[in-house]
Amino acid sequence: MSNNANDRKAVVGFLRVMVVLVAILLVILLIIIFFGIMGQNKDESLGKEDVLDVSEVSSDEEVDTATEQEPVPNGDAAGIDPDSWMADKKIYDPQMTDSTMHLVAADMNKFDDIIANSAGNDTSNDEDGEGGSAWDSVSLTLDSVDGSINFSTPGDPIKTQQLTSTYMILVDLDSDTIVAERSCEQVVSPASMTKILTVLTARDYIDETTLADKFTVSAEITDYVRKNDCSAVGFTPNSEVTVRDLLYGTILPSGADAALGLAEYCCGSQEAFVEAMNKKVEELGLSETAHFTNVVGIYDPDLHCTMKDMAVILGVAVQDDLLRDVLSCRTYSTDATFIYSDTTEEGTSEEDVPEEDKKPIEVSNWFLRKIEDKDMDGDVIAAKTGFVNESGCCAASYYEADNGKKYICVTGNAFSSWRAIYDHVSVYRSLTD
């Protein structure tokens, strides 16, 4: 009996070991199958990516095939709420055509050298628009092109000037086509051109009836402006301003205090308003390349768009009467009077300040005032500038030619505010009908 019991125990033990071994083998087999499938999918994915990776292609023919992709449509109006004020506006979708002029990309190595040697100083003046500086190593001369103003007078120096901005797009709004571009689909920082989207988003919450509404500027807003060294209207803590002041103050002097106030008035906080901005970006069909993290345009790697995106945004904004008035206004005087004289002690409440020491703030759109006397066959109607170190001097403008045609030009990475102005002048002179 003892031997039989031992034999049974041995058999049971053997069977248990076999079950464990079989289970282990099954697990190993399943793991092998799983990683085999994953490896196959990865290989297929890499194969697809290799087709589009220009850096891996050797021949000219293969490069052409790799870069000629179907354009991703911008300005898709399908996302616009039918009850929105934007529902009856044209959502531009500018596309390349056979006649689009492609300006070669700038040699950024030369560009970086020039920036390093300039020590970041903006000492530009009127003469900077005439060329002749080291910056010419990344500039382009706009040659005569069929249908442009200077086609009838080729080589006329009055009509043709150099383009220094390393990013540019010129859109014909009548045909919704791209007339000329320079790296216009490069994702970059838009700097304070961001504020065009800020007022466009705010338009969902305000109209002519709410412009007189009052908003109290908080110390948090003025502290934010000071901490980030932002441009500002000059609102003081606890100042009571109108929504109209916030709108015009956001655009004309590029006031961060006004933009933050506008965000809080509309949505209660900058964070909530930024969510609305990115929703607006999605409505316009730009979310693949455009994303925003603050209402001011302060540099953030996650705040970016293309020149093409900004052209779409400005194209919608100038169709609205209210926003067009804001973007085309040369000078503005705030409704409220709350600026104190230099002798007023810090922290003094507005009620304690004599009326003779109070005055409205006068602000202006510097770009519009400086470009309005330049010789062009038309007028720049609306504009917004921007600057952070990472994006150089930027500008977006809306132009109406004397023949009635309408254009938008957006440029980025000029070395000074004056050169940004002259770049727009040269583009409108040389490349518009």
CSV table of C-alpha atoms in Angstrom, one decimal:
chain,number,residue,atom,x,y,z
A,1,MET,CA,0.0,0.0,0.0
A,2,SER,CA,2.8,2.3,0.8
A,3,ASN,CA,4.5,1.8,-2.6
A,4,ASN,CA,1.1,2.4,-4.4
A,5,ALA,CA,0.6,5.6,-2.4
A,6,ASN,CA,4.1,6.8,-3.3
A,7,ASP,CA,3.5,5.9,-6.9
A,8,ARG,CA,0.3,7.9,-7.0
A,9,LYS,CA,2.0,10.9,-5.4
A,10,ALA,CA,4.8,10.7,-8.0
A,11,VAL,CA,2.3,10.6,-10.9
A,12,VAL,CA,0.3,13.5,-9.4
A,13,GLY,CA,3.6,15.5,-8.9
A,14,PHE,CA,4.6,14.7,-12.5
A,15,LEU,CA,1.3,15.8,-13.9
A,16,ARG,CA,1.4,19.1,-11.9
A,17,VAL,CA,4.9,19.8,-13.3
A,18,MET,CA,3.7,19.1,-16.8
A,19,VAL,CA,0.7,21.4,-16.4
A,20,VAL,CA,3.0,24.2,-15.2
A,21,LEU,CA,5.4,23.6,-18.1
A,22,VAL,CA,2.6,23.7,-20.6
A,23,ALA,CA,1.2,26.9,-19.1
A,24,ILE,CA,4.6,28.5,-19.3
A,25,LEU,CA,5.0,27.4,-22.9
A,26,LEU,CA,1.6,28.8,-23.8
A,27,VAL,CA,2.5,32.1,-22.2
A,28,ILE,CA,5.8,32.3,-24.0
A,29,LEU,CA,4.0,31.4,-27.3
A,30,LEU,CA,1.4,34.2,-26.8
A,31,ILE,CA,4.2,36.7,-26.0
A,32,ILE,CA,6.1,35.7,-29.2
A,33,ILE,CA,2.9,36.1,-31.2
A,34,PHE,CA,2.1,39.5,-29.6
A,35,PHE,CA,5.5,41.0,-30.3
A,36,GLY,CA,5.5,39.5,-33.8
A,37,ILE,CA,2.3,41.4,-34.6
A,38,MET,CA,3.6,44.6,-33.0
A,39,GLY,CA,6.8,44.4,-35.0
A,40,GLN,CA,4.9,43.9,-38.2
A,41,ASN,CA,2.7,47.0,-37.6
A,42,LYS,CA,5.8,49.0,-36.7
A,43,ASP,CA,7.5,48.0,-39.9
A,44,GLU,CA,4.5,48.9,-41.9
A,45,SER,CA,4.3,52.3,-40.1
A,46,LEU,CA,7.9,53.0,-40.7
A,47,GLY,CA,7.5,52.1,-44.4
A,48,LYS,CA,4.8,54.7,-44.8
A,49,GLU,CA,6.8,57.4,-43.0
A,50,ASP,CA,9.9,56.6,-45.1
A,51,VAL,CA,7.9,57.5,-48.2
A,52,LEU,CA,7.3,61.1,-46.9
A,53,ASP,CA,10.7,61.6,-45.2
A,54,VAL,CA,12.5,64.0,-47.6
A,55,SER,CA,15.7,63.7,-45.7
A,56,GLU,CA,15.9,59.9,-46.5
A,57,VAL,CA,15.4,60.4,-50.3
A,58,SER,CA,18.4,60.7,-52.6
A,59,SER,CA,17.3,61.6,-56.1
A,60,ASP,CA,15.7,64.8,-57.3
A,61,GLU,CA,12.7,62.8,-58.7
A,62,GLU,CA,12.1,61.1,-55.3
A,63,VAL,CA,12.3,64.5,-53.5
A,64,ASP,CA,9.7,66.0,-55.7
A,65,THR,CA,7.4,63.0,-55.1
A,66,ALA,CA,8.0,63.2,-51.4
A,67,THR,CA,7.2,66.9,-51.0
A,68,GLU,CA,4.2,67.1,-53.4
A,69,GLN,CA,1.4,66.2,-50.9
A,70,GLU,CA,-2.2,67.1,-50.9
A,71,PRO,CA,-2.6,70.3,-49.0
A,72,VAL,CA,-4.3,70.1,-45.6
A,73,PRO,CA,-7.3,72.4,-46.0
A,74,ASN,CA,-7.4,75.4,-43.7
A,75,GLY,CA,-10.5,77.6,-43.0
A,76,ASP,CA,-13.0,74.7,-42.9
A,77,ALA,CA,-16.3,76.5,-42.2
A,78,ALA,CA,-18.0,73.2,-41.3
A,79,GLY,CA,-17.1,73.8,-37.7
A,80,ILE,CA,-18.8,77.2,-37.4
A,81,ASP,CA,-22.0,77.1,-35.3
A,82,PRO,CA,-24.9,78.2,-37.6
A,83,ASP,CA,-26.1,80.6,-34.8
A,84,SER,CA,-22.6,82.2,-34.6
A,85,TRP,CA,-22.0,85.7,-35.8
A,86,MET,CA,-19.4,84.1,-38.1
A,87,ALA,CA,-21.9,81.9,-39.8
A,88,ASP,CA,-22.4,84.4,-42.7
A,89,LYS,CA,-18.7,85.3,-43.0
A,90,LYS,CA,-16.3,83.8,-45.6
A,91,ILE,CA,-13.9,81.5,-44.0
A,92,TYR,CA,-10.8,81.7,-46.2
A,93,ASP,CA,-9.0,78.6,-47.4
A,94,PRO,CA,-6.1,80.1,-49.4
A,95,GLN,CA,-4.4,77.5,-51.6
A,96,MET,CA,-1.3,77.4,-53.8
A,97,THR,CA,-1.8,77.7,-57.5
A,98,ASP,CA,0.5,77.2,-60.5
A,99,SER,CA,1.2,81.0,-60.4
A,100,THR,CA,2.1,81.1,-56.7
A,101,MET,CA,5.5,82.7,-56.3
A,102,HIS,CA,7.7,80.7,-54.0
A,103,LEU,CA,10.5,82.7,-52.5
A,104,VAL,CA,13.4,80.7,-51.4
A,105,ALA,CA,13.9,80.0,-47.7
A,106,ALA,CA,16.4,82.2,-45.8
A,107,ASP,CA,19.8,80.8,-44.8
A,108,MET,CA,19.1,80.7,-41.1
A,109,ASN,CA,22.8,80.2,-40.3
A,110,LYS,CA,23.5,83.6,-41.7
A,111,PHE,CA,20.4,84.9,-40.0
A,112,ASP,CA,21.6,83.6,-36.6
A,113,ASP,CA,25.1,85.2,-37.1
A,114,ILE,CA,23.5,88.6,-37.8
A,115,ILE,CA,21.2,88.3,-34.7
A,116,ALA,CA,24.2,87.4,-32.5
A,117,ASN,CA,26.3,90.3,-33.8
A,118,SER,CA,23.4,92.8,-33.3
A,119,ALA,CA,23.2,91.9,-29.6
A,120,GLY,CA,19.4,92.1,-29.9
A,121,ASN,CA,19.4,95.8,-30.3
A,122,ASP,CA,16.6,97.4,-32.5
A,123,THR,CA,18.3,100.6,-33.7
A,124,SER,CA,16.3,100.7,-36.9
A,125,ASN,CA,15.1,103.8,-38.7
A,126,ASP,CA,13.8,105.0,-42.0
A,127,GLU,CA,17.0,104.2,-43.8
A,128,ASP,CA,16.7,100.5,-42.9
A,129,GLY,CA,14.1,100.1,-45.6
A,130,GLU,CA,16.6,100.9,-48.3
A,131,GLY,CA,18.9,97.9,-47.8
A,132,GLY,CA,22.7,97.9,-47.8
A,133,SER,CA,23.1,96.2,-44.4
A,134,ALA,CA,24.4,92.8,-43.4
A,135,TRP,CA,20.8,91.7,-43.3
A,136,ASP,CA,20.8,91.6,-47.1
A,137,SER,CA,22.4,88.2,-46.8
A,138,VAL,CA,19.0,86.8,-46.0
A,139,SER,CA,16.9,89.3,-48.0
A,140,LEU,CA,15.3,88.8,-51.4
A,141,THR,CA,14.7,91.3,-54.1
A,142,LEU,CA,11.1,91.0,-55.4
A,143,ASP,CA,11.5,90.8,-59.1
A,144,SER,CA,8.9,91.7,-61.7
A,145,VAL,CA,6.2,89.1,-62.1
A,146,ASP,CA,3.4,88.8,-64.6
A,147,GLY,CA,0.4,90.8,-63.5
A,148,SER,CA,2.2,92.7,-60.7
A,149,ILE,CA,2.4,96.5,-60.5
A,150,ASN,CA,6.0,96.7,-61.5
A,151,PHE,CA,5.6,94.4,-64.5
A,152,SER,CA,5.0,97.4,-66.7
A,153,THR,CA,8.2,99.1,-65.3
A,154,PRO,CA,10.7,96.2,-64.7
A,155,GLY,CA,13.5,97.0,-62.4
A,156,ASP,CA,12.0,100.2,-61.2
A,157,PRO,CA,13.7,100.7,-57.7
A,158,ILE,CA,10.7,102.7,-56.5
A,159,LYS,CA,8.4,99.7,-57.0
A,160,THR,CA,10.8,96.9,-56.0
A,161,GLN,CA,12.4,96.6,-52.6
A,162,GLN,CA,14.0,93.8,-50.6
A,163,LEU,CA,12.1,91.3,-48.4
A,164,THR,CA,14.0,90.5,-45.1
A,165,SER,CA,11.3,88.6,-43.2
A,166,THR,CA,12.1,84.9,-43.3
A,167,TYR,CA,8.4,83.9,-43.3
A,168,MET,CA,5.8,85.5,-45.5
A,169,ILE,CA,2.4,84.9,-47.2
A,170,LEU,CA,0.4,87.2,-49.5
A,171,VAL,CA,-3.2,86.1,-50.0
A,172,ASP,CA,-5.6,87.4,-52.7
A,173,LEU,CA,-8.9,87.5,-50.8
A,174,ASP,CA,-11.0,87.8,-54.0
A,175,SER,CA,-9.7,84.5,-55.5
A,176,ASP,CA,-8.8,82.9,-52.1
A,177,THR,CA,-5.3,82.0,-53.5
A,178,ILE,CA,-1.8,82.4,-52.3
A,179,VAL,CA,0.0,85.0,-54.5
A,180,ALA,CA,3.4,84.6,-52.9
A,181,GLU,CA,4.9,82.8,-49.9
A,182,ARG,CA,8.1,82.2,-48.1
A,183,SER,CA,8.0,79.3,-45.7
A,184,CYS,CA,4.4,80.2,-45.0
A,185,GLU,CA,3.5,76.8,-43.6
A,186,GLN,CA,6.4,76.7,-41.1
A,187,VAL,CA,5.1,76.5,-37.5
A,188,VAL,CA,6.5,79.4,-35.6
A,189,SER,CA,5.6,81.8,-32.7
A,190,PRO,CA,3.2,84.5,-33.8
A,191,ALA,CA,4.1,86.8,-30.8
A,192,SER,CA,1.5,89.5,-30.3
A,193,MET,CA,-0.2,88.8,-33.6
A,194,THR,CA,-1.9,86.3,-31.1
A,195,LYS,CA,-4.1,89.3,-30.0
A,196,ILE,CA,-5.9,89.2,-33.4
A,197,LEU,CA,-7.3,85.8,-32.3
A,198,THR,CA,-7.9,87.2,-28.8
A,199,VAL,CA,-10.3,89.9,-30.1
A,200,LEU,CA,-11.8,87.5,-32.6
A,201,THR,CA,-12.6,85.1,-29.8
A,202,ALA,CA,-13.9,87.9,-27.5
A,203,ARG,CA,-16.3,88.8,-30.3
A,204,ASP,CA,-18.4,85.7,-29.4
A,205,TYR,CA,-19.1,87.3,-26.0
A,206,ILE,CA,-19.4,91.0,-26.8
A,207,ASP,CA,-21.2,93.3,-29.3
A,208,GLU,CA,-22.1,96.9,-29.7
A,209,THR,CA,-24.4,96.8,-26.7
A,210,THR,CA,-21.8,95.6,-24.3
A,211,LEU,CA,-19.0,98.0,-25.2
A,212,ALA,CA,-19.9,100.4,-22.4
A,213,ASP,CA,-19.8,97.6,-19.7
A,214,LYS,CA,-17.3,98.3,-17.0
A,215,PHE,CA,-14.4,96.1,-15.9
A,216,THR,CA,-12.2,96.5,-12.9
A,217,VAL,CA,-8.5,95.9,-13.6
A,218,SER,CA,-7.0,93.7,-10.8
A,219,ALA,CA,-3.6,93.9,-9.3
A,220,GLU,CA,-3.0,90.4,-10.6
A,221,ILE,CA,-3.3,91.7,-14.1
A,222,THR,CA,-0.9,94.5,-13.7
A,223,ASP,CA,1.5,92.2,-11.8
A,224,TYR,CA,1.4,89.7,-14.7
A,225,VAL,CA,2.2,92.5,-17.1
A,226,ARG,CA,5.1,93.7,-15.1
A,227,LYS,CA,6.4,90.2,-14.3
A,228,ASN,CA,6.5,89.3,-18.0
A,229,ASP,CA,7.7,92.7,-19.2
A,230,CYS,CA,4.7,93.0,-21.6
A,231,SER,CA,3.6,96.1,-23.5
A,232,ALA,CA,0.6,97.7,-21.9
A,233,VAL,CA,-2.1,100.3,-22.2
A,234,GLY,CA,-1.1,101.6,-18.7
A,235,PHE,CA,-4.1,100.6,-16.6
A,236,THR,CA,-3.5,100.8,-12.9
A,237,PRO,CA,-4.8,98.4,-10.3
A,238,ASN,CA,-8.5,98.8,-9.4
A,239,SER,CA,-9.0,101.1,-12.4
A,240,GLU,CA,-12.5,100.8,-13.8
A,241,VAL,CA,-12.4,100.7,-17.6
A,242,THR,CA,-14.9,99.9,-20.4
A,243,VAL,CA,-15.0,96.9,-22.6
A,244,ARG,CA,-14.4,99.3,-25.5
A,245,ASP,CA,-11.1,100.3,-23.8
A,246,LEU,CA,-10.2,96.6,-23.5
A,247,LEU,CA,-10.8,95.9,-27.2
A,248,TYR,CA,-9.0,98.9,-28.6
A,249,GLY,CA,-6.3,98.6,-25.9
A,250,THR,CA,-5.6,95.0,-26.9
A,251,ILE,CA,-4.8,95.9,-30.5
A,252,LEU,CA,-3.5,99.5,-30.8
A,253,PRO,CA,-0.7,99.5,-28.2
A,254,SER,CA,-0.8,95.7,-28.0
A,255,GLY,CA,-1.8,96.0,-24.4
A,256,ALA,CA,-1.4,92.8,-22.3
A,257,ASP,CA,-3.3,94.4,-19.5
A,258,ALA,CA,-6.2,95.0,-21.9
A,259,ALA,CA,-6.0,91.5,-23.4
A,260,LEU,CA,-6.1,89.9,-19.9
A,261,GLY,CA,-9.0,92.1,-18.9
A,262,LEU,CA,-10.9,91.1,-22.0
A,263,ALA,CA,-10.3,87.4,-21.2
A,264,GLU,CA,-11.5,87.8,-17.7
A,265,TYR,CA,-14.5,89.8,-18.7
A,266,CYS,CA,-15.6,87.2,-21.3
A,267,CYS,CA,-14.7,83.9,-19.5
A,268,GLY,CA,-13.7,84.7,-16.0
A,269,SER,CA,-10.1,83.7,-16.4
A,270,GLN,CA,-7.3,83.6,-18.9
A,271,GLU,CA,-7.3,79.8,-18.7
A,272,ALA,CA,-10.9,79.5,-19.7
A,273,PHE,CA,-10.6,82.1,-22.4
A,274,VAL,CA,-7.6,80.2,-23.9
A,275,GLU,CA,-9.8,77.1,-24.2
A,276,ALA,CA,-12.2,79.3,-26.2
A,277,MET,CA,-9.4,80.5,-28.4
A,278,ASN,CA,-8.4,76.9,-29.2
A,279,LYS,CA,-12.0,76.0,-29.9
A,280,LYS,CA,-12.1,79.0,-32.4
A,281,VAL,CA,-8.9,77.6,-34.0
A,282,GLU,CA,-10.7,74.2,-34.4
A,283,GLU,CA,-13.8,76.0,-35.9
A,284,LEU,CA,-11.5,77.6,-38.5
A,285,GLY,CA,-9.9,74.3,-39.4
A,286,LEU,CA,-6.4,75.3,-38.2
A,287,SER,CA,-5.9,73.1,-35.2
A,288,GLU,CA,-3.3,70.9,-36.9
A,289,THR,CA,-0.7,73.7,-36.8
A,290,ALA,CA,-2.2,76.4,-34.6
A,291,HIS,CA,-2.4,76.2,-30.8
A,292,PHE,CA,-2.4,78.9,-28.1
A,293,THR,CA,-1.6,79.0,-24.4
A,294,ASN,CA,-2.0,82.6,-23.4
A,295,VAL,CA,-3.9,85.6,-24.7
A,296,VAL,CA,-0.9,87.9,-25.0
A,297,GLY,CA,1.5,86.1,-27.3
A,298,ILE,CA,4.2,85.6,-24.7
A,299,TYR,CA,6.6,83.0,-26.0
A,300,ASP,CA,5.7,79.4,-25.2
A,301,PRO,CA,6.8,76.4,-27.2
A,302,ASP,CA,3.2,75.3,-27.2
A,303,LEU,CA,1.9,78.6,-28.6
A,304,HIS,CA,2.4,78.5,-32.3
A,305,CYS,CA,0.8,78.8,-35.8
A,306,THR,CA,1.8,79.4,-39.4
A,307,MET,CA,1.7,82.5,-41.5
A,308,LYS,CA,-1.1,80.9,-43.4
A,309,ASP,CA,-3.1,80.3,-40.2
A,310,MET,CA,-2.7,83.9,-39.2
A,311,ALA,CA,-3.9,85.1,-42.6
A,312,VAL,CA,-7.1,83.0,-42.1
A,313,ILE,CA,-7.6,84.5,-38.7
A,314,LEU,CA,-7.2,88.1,-39.9
A,315,GLY,CA,-9.3,87.4,-42.9
A,316,VAL,CA,-12.2,86.5,-40.7
A,317,ALA,CA,-11.7,89.4,-38.3
A,318,VAL,CA,-11.7,92.2,-40.9
A,319,GLN,CA,-15.1,91.0,-42.2
A,320,ASP,CA,-16.7,92.0,-38.9
A,321,ASP,CA,-17.6,95.7,-38.6
A,322,LEU,CA,-16.6,96.0,-34.9
A,323,LEU,CA,-13.3,94.2,-35.2
A,324,ARG,CA,-12.5,96.0,-38.4
A,325,ASP,CA,-13.0,99.3,-36.6
A,326,VAL,CA,-10.6,98.2,-33.9
A,327,LEU,CA,-7.9,96.8,-36.3
A,328,SER,CA,-8.1,99.9,-38.5
A,329,CYS,CA,-8.1,102.5,-35.8
A,330,ARG,CA,-5.0,104.8,-35.9
A,331,THR,CA,-5.4,106.5,-32.5
A,332,TYR,CA,-7.8,106.0,-29.5
A,333,SER,CA,-8.5,107.8,-26.3
A,334,THR,CA,-9.7,105.7,-23.4
A,335,ASP,CA,-13.2,106.4,-22.0
A,336,ALA,CA,-12.0,106.3,-18.4
A,337,THR,CA,-9.7,108.9,-16.8
A,338,PHE,CA,-7.5,107.2,-14.4
A,339,ILE,CA,-3.8,108.0,-15.2
A,340,TYR,CA,-2.2,109.9,-12.3
A,341,SER,CA,0.4,112.6,-12.4
A,342,ASP,CA,4.0,111.7,-11.7
A,343,THR,CA,3.6,113.3,-8.2
A,344,THR,CA,0.8,111.0,-7.1
A,345,GLU,CA,1.9,108.6,-4.4
A,346,GLU,CA,1.8,104.9,-5.3
A,347,GLY,CA,-1.3,103.2,-3.9
A,348,THR,CA,-3.5,106.3,-3.9
A,349,SER,CA,-7.1,105.4,-4.8
A,350,GLU,CA,-8.7,107.1,-7.8
A,351,GLU,CA,-11.2,108.8,-5.6
A,352,ASP,CA,-8.5,110.7,-3.8
A,353,VAL,CA,-6.9,112.0,-7.0
A,354,PRO,CA,-7.9,115.6,-8.0
A,355,GLU,CA,-9.7,115.8,-11.3
A,356,GLU,CA,-6.9,117.9,-12.8
A,357,ASP,CA,-4.5,115.1,-12.2
A,358,LYS,CA,-6.6,112.6,-14.2
A,359,LYS,CA,-6.5,112.2,-17.9
A,360,PRO,CA,-7.4,109.6,-20.5
A,361,ILE,CA,-4.8,107.4,-22.1
A,362,GLU,CA,-3.9,108.1,-25.7
A,363,VAL,CA,-2.9,105.0,-27.7
A,364,SER,CA,-2.1,104.4,-31.3
A,365,ASN,CA,-1.5,101.7,-33.9
A,366,TRP,CA,2.2,102.4,-34.7
A,367,PHE,CA,2.3,100.2,-37.8
A,368,LEU,CA,-0.7,101.9,-39.4
A,369,ARG,CA,0.6,105.4,-38.6
A,370,LYS,CA,4.1,104.6,-40.0
A,371,ILE,CA,2.9,102.9,-43.2
A,372,GLU,CA,0.2,105.2,-44.3
A,373,ASP,CA,2.5,107.7,-45.9
A,374,LYS,CA,4.4,105.1,-47.9
A,375,ASP,CA,3.9,105.1,-51.7
A,376,MET,CA,1.6,102.2,-52.7
A,377,ASP,CA,-1.2,101.8,-55.2
A,378,GLY,CA,-3.6,101.3,-52.4
A,379,ASP,CA,-4.0,101.5,-48.6
A,380,VAL,CA,-3.2,99.3,-45.7
A,381,ILE,CA,-6.5,99.3,-43.8
A,382,ALA,CA,-5.9,97.2,-40.8
A,383,ALA,CA,-2.8,95.7,-39.1
A,384,LYS,CA,-1.3,94.1,-35.9
A,385,THR,CA,2.3,93.7,-35.1
A,386,GLY,CA,4.2,91.4,-32.8
A,387,PHE,CA,7.6,90.8,-31.3
A,388,VAL,CA,9.4,88.3,-29.1
A,389,ASN,CA,13.0,87.3,-29.4
A,390,GLU,CA,12.1,83.8,-30.7
A,391,SER,CA,10.0,85.2,-33.6
A,392,GLY,CA,11.6,88.5,-34.5
A,393,CYS,CA,9.4,91.3,-35.7
A,394,CYS,CA,6.1,90.2,-37.1
A,395,ALA,CA,3.1,91.9,-38.8
A,396,ALA,CA,-0.2,91.0,-40.3
A,397,SER,CA,-2.0,93.5,-42.5
A,398,TYR,CA,-5.1,93.9,-44.7
A,399,TYR,CA,-4.6,95.9,-47.9
A,400,GLU,CA,-7.1,97.3,-50.4
A,401,ALA,CA,-5.6,98.2,-53.8
A,402,ASP,CA,-6.9,101.2,-55.8
A,403,ASN,CA,-8.5,98.8,-58.3
A,404,GLY,CA,-10.6,97.4,-55.5
A,405,LYS,CA,-8.8,94.1,-55.0
A,406,LYS,CA,-8.2,93.0,-51.4
A,407,TYR,CA,-5.1,91.2,-49.9
A,408,ILE,CA,-3.7,90.0,-46.6
A,409,CYS,CA,0.0,89.9,-45.9
A,410,VAL,CA,1.6,88.2,-42.9
A,411,THR,CA,5.3,88.3,-42.2
A,412,GLY,CA,7.6,87.0,-39.5
A,413,ASN,CA,11.2,87.2,-38.3
A,414,ALA,CA,12.2,90.6,-39.6
A,415,PHE,CA,15.1,92.1,-37.7
A,416,SER,CA,13.3,95.3,-36.7
A,417,SER,CA,9.9,96.9,-36.6
A,418,TRP,CA,10.8,99.3,-39.5
A,419,ARG,CA,12.0,96.4,-41.7
A,420,ALA,CA,8.7,94.7,-41.0
A,421,ILE,CA,6.9,97.7,-42.3
A,422,TYR,CA,9.1,98.0,-45.4
A,423,ASP,CA,8.6,94.3,-46.1
A,424,HIS,CA,4.8,94.9,-46.3
A,425,VAL,CA,5.3,97.9,-48.5
A,426,SER,CA,7.6,95.9,-50.9
A,427,VAL,CA,5.2,93.0,-51.1
A,428,TYR,CA,2.2,95.2,-51.9
A,429,ARG,CA,4.2,97.3,-54.4
A,430,SER,CA,5.6,94.3,-56.2
A,431,LEU,CA,3.2,91.5,-56.0
A,432,THR,CA,-0.4,92.9,-56.1
A,433,ASP,CA,-2.4,93.7,-59.3
